[in-house]
Amino acid sequence: MQQLLNTALGGLTLGMVYAAFALALVLIWRSTRVVNFAQAPMAMVTTFIALVIVDAGHSYWLAFAAALASGLVLGAVVERVVIRPVEGGPEINAVILTLGLFIVLHALAAVVFGNRYRSFPAPFGVRGIEVGGTTIALTGFGIFTILAVLATMGLLLLLFQRTDIGLRMRASAFNPEVARLLGVRVGRMLTLGWALASLVGSLAGLLIAGGSLVHPGYMDSVVVYGFVAAVLGGLDSPFGAVVGGLLLGLALSFVSGYVGSQLVALAALVILMLVLVLRPGGLFAQTAARRV
Amino acid sequence: MLTVTDLTAGYGPVRALDGVSFTAERGQVTAVLGANGAGKTTLLRTISGLHRAERGSVDLDGERLDRVAADRMPARGLAHVPEGRGVITELTVEENLRLGALGRTGRLDPADLERVYGLFPVLADRRAATAHVLSGGERQMLVVGRALMARPTTLLLDEPSLGLAPRIVAQIFELLRGLVESESLTVLLVEQNARSALSIAHHGVVLNLGRVVADDDADALAADDQLRHAYLGF
Ligand SMILES: Nc1ncnc2c1ncn2[C@@H]1O[C@H](COP(=O)(O)OP(=O)(O)OP(=O)(O)O)[C@@H](O)[C@H]1O
Ligand SMILES: [Mg+2]
């Protein structure tokens, strides 16, 4: 019973991070049809920026805010400098560029920040909290993780559904040409979309790093899990990405807790294949198979 | 008044428009007619800045339009209802309409929304529905209503009758005619369906292979048997 609860709680926390990362991928996919593989090293770079600020003796929260802000800027810069020039061409070109960026950012980070493991602070405890005499696998930082992701999603939902700029962004994603005819500056909306996605990715990076070790490659497996979660949710749906992330987090936590932690990556792959074979449009697809 | 002078455009080696010149008067419907591939859609897309002209100019009420980006057209008073899928089906009916209003001034005037709902009561009933569920005729009403949300002076319509029952077409055309008179709109109406277009138009321009082959009052065009047989198919 205790193990079940702990496995579920661990899965929930992890799932929240996957959900955030999947959301970052989906935001970009649905507006530009690009799977941004560079999302992982982009988040890694912003986490290192936070680490530099912490190491300089500033507060965690300043570092946290700076990482999110630099995520926003980095996303905008990548869209403008790397993606914009190949816009309108085959989408595979942009995907290859994100892979190239993946390698470049890795190399740069190794040069600038060093290629060794460094510990990253957490603003809250990373020990399980005690409930009625027993310690459960929910940490203070875990609670912060869940709340931070939920708050971010809530804000994004408000932005997209309740504001004019959100309406313009959705219109640009769904039908750029019609949006343009209606006076929407589609290019700016795409830049903003990349910036927001990168911010969400940076948040995931910070949450994974908290109380743990960072290294230029520490986010690389997360992009894979985030991608699986996004595919689970249908790749086009922000809501699906969140549910997909939670389901994946729980599933992997149970595999790790009851089967063996060395099988987690394999399990993710099996889940991905099952979804692609059985429900190619994602778990919530109402329409026929997606054309990828 | 919309004046097109010597407009020339194409796709690589294909010349879709070849020295097209004509004038569409304010307060009038000008029909642009011609067979498939005549260049009608290219003409509208070039006027609204979606397609680049190789030569020639476009002038709206004394201002040059041909270096203006497509996304700045609503601010100039020009609304283009594109061929086919102009509805953003993932958005709700009301979101489509709101989007139409944002283009001109960046803000929504609730009175505009009520006016469009007044013109198209079907849309009012389904304001919260995803546009995906609308029928073809309702979609056409939505795109026309959305164009009106920007309070345009000039309306470019690309085959609004496509796939609609004659009764719906008559209804939309009648409404257009009324708007043209009450708001003195300049309307450029592209149509395959020459007969019904000429029935509401004041003036008509016939294109063939990217060139203007006739430019006259609607009545005169409809009465020209030779022209009708050669280019208008009725
Ligand atoms: N994207 C494109 N690439 C290449 N050629 C094109 C393209 N769009 C149109 N054309 C060509 O340009 C010419 C004019 O096409 P256009 O779409 O303007 O005709 P249209 O009068 O609107 O025809 P329809 O009544 O069928 O809509 C045609 O020969 C067409 O094949
Ligand atoms: Mg056409």
PDB file of C-alpha atoms in Angstrom, chain A residues 160-165 167-168 170-172 174-175 177-187, chain B residues 45 48 50 70-72 74 80 82 85-88 90-91 95-96 98-100 102-103 106 146:
ATOM      1  CA  PHE A 160      -4.652  31.408 -25.315  1.00  0.00           C
ATOM      2  CA  GLN A 161      -8.354  31.319 -24.523  1.00  0.00           C
ATOM      3  CA  ARG A 162      -9.042  34.695 -22.982  1.00  0.00           C
ATOM      4  CA  THR A 163      -6.839  37.287 -24.633  1.00  0.00           C
ATOM      5  CA  ASP A 164      -6.689  38.861 -28.085  1.00  0.00           C
ATOM      6  CA  ILE A 165      -3.044  37.987 -28.447  1.00  0.00           C
ATOM      7  CA  LEU A 167      -6.587  34.394 -30.297  1.00  0.00           C
ATOM      8  CA  ARG A 168      -4.090  35.772 -32.797  1.00  0.00           C
ATOM      9  CA  ARG A 170      -4.111  30.299 -32.299  1.00  0.00           C
ATOM     10  CA  ALA A 171      -5.284  31.718 -35.623  1.00  0.00           C
ATOM     11  CA  SER A 172      -1.674  31.881 -36.841  1.00  0.00           C
ATOM     12  CA  PHE A 174      -4.296  26.942 -37.433  1.00  0.00           C
ATOM     13  CA  ASN A 175      -4.389  28.938 -40.644  1.00  0.00           C
ATOM     14  CA  GLU A 177      -2.734  32.650 -44.544  1.00  0.00           C
ATOM     15  CA  VAL A 178      -6.226  33.514 -43.365  1.00  0.00           C
ATOM     16  CA  ALA A 179      -4.769  34.990 -40.181  1.00  0.00           C
ATOM     17  CA  ARG A 180      -2.542  37.213 -42.287  1.00  0.00           C
ATOM     18  CA  LEU A 181      -5.516  38.411 -44.350  1.00  0.00           C
ATOM     19  CA  LEU A 182      -7.247  39.327 -41.108  1.00  0.00           C
ATOM     20  CA  GLY A 183      -4.343  41.538 -40.118  1.00  0.00           C
ATOM     21  CA  VAL A 184      -2.466  39.175 -37.804  1.00  0.00           C
ATOM     22  CA  ARG A 185       1.317  39.608 -37.866  1.00  0.00           C
ATOM     23  CA  VAL A 186       1.855  35.887 -38.211  1.00  0.00           C
ATOM     24  CA  GLY A 187       5.648  36.051 -38.021  1.00  0.00           C
TER      25      GLY A 187
ATOM     26  CA  ARG B  45      -4.255  37.438 -54.138  1.00  0.00           C
ATOM     27  CA  SER B  48      -4.273  41.834 -51.272  1.00  0.00           C
ATOM     28  CA  LEU B  50      -0.517  37.500 -50.739  1.00  0.00           C
ATOM     29  CA  ALA B  70      -1.105  41.396 -46.720  1.00  0.00           C
ATOM     30  CA  ASP B  71      -1.409  41.750 -42.938  1.00  0.00           C
ATOM     31  CA  ARG B  72      -1.658  45.551 -43.246  1.00  0.00           C
ATOM     32  CA  PRO B  74      -7.371  45.457 -43.069  1.00  0.00           C
ATOM     33  CA  HIS B  80     -10.235  39.623 -48.802  1.00  0.00           C
ATOM     34  CA  PRO B  82     -10.321  33.822 -49.917  1.00  0.00           C
ATOM     35  CA  ARG B  85     -11.474  27.319 -46.732  1.00  0.00           C
ATOM     36  CA  GLY B  86     -11.563  30.792 -45.300  1.00  0.00           C
ATOM     37  CA  VAL B  87     -13.127  29.747 -42.008  1.00  0.00           C
ATOM     38  CA  ILE B  88     -10.700  28.870 -39.232  1.00  0.00           C
ATOM     39  CA  GLU B  90     -10.665  25.151 -35.008  1.00  0.00           C
ATOM     40  CA  LEU B  91     -11.948  28.431 -33.580  1.00  0.00           C
ATOM     41  CA  GLU B  95     -13.671  33.826 -32.209  1.00  0.00           C
ATOM     42  CA  ASN B  96     -13.614  33.963 -35.998  1.00  0.00           C
ATOM     43  CA  ARG B  98     -13.549  38.703 -33.113  1.00  0.00           C
ATOM     44  CA  LEU B  99     -10.451  37.985 -35.127  1.00  0.00           C
ATOM     45  CA  GLY B 100     -11.993  39.906 -38.013  1.00  0.00           C
ATOM     46  CA  LEU B 102      -8.815  42.903 -34.489  1.00  0.00           C
ATOM     47  CA  GLY B 103      -7.250  43.455 -37.896  1.00  0.00           C
ATOM     48  CA  GLY B 106      -6.695  46.026 -32.812  1.00  0.00           C
ATOM     49  CA  ARG B 146     -15.947  38.225 -40.415  1.00  0.00           C
TER      50      ARG B 146
END
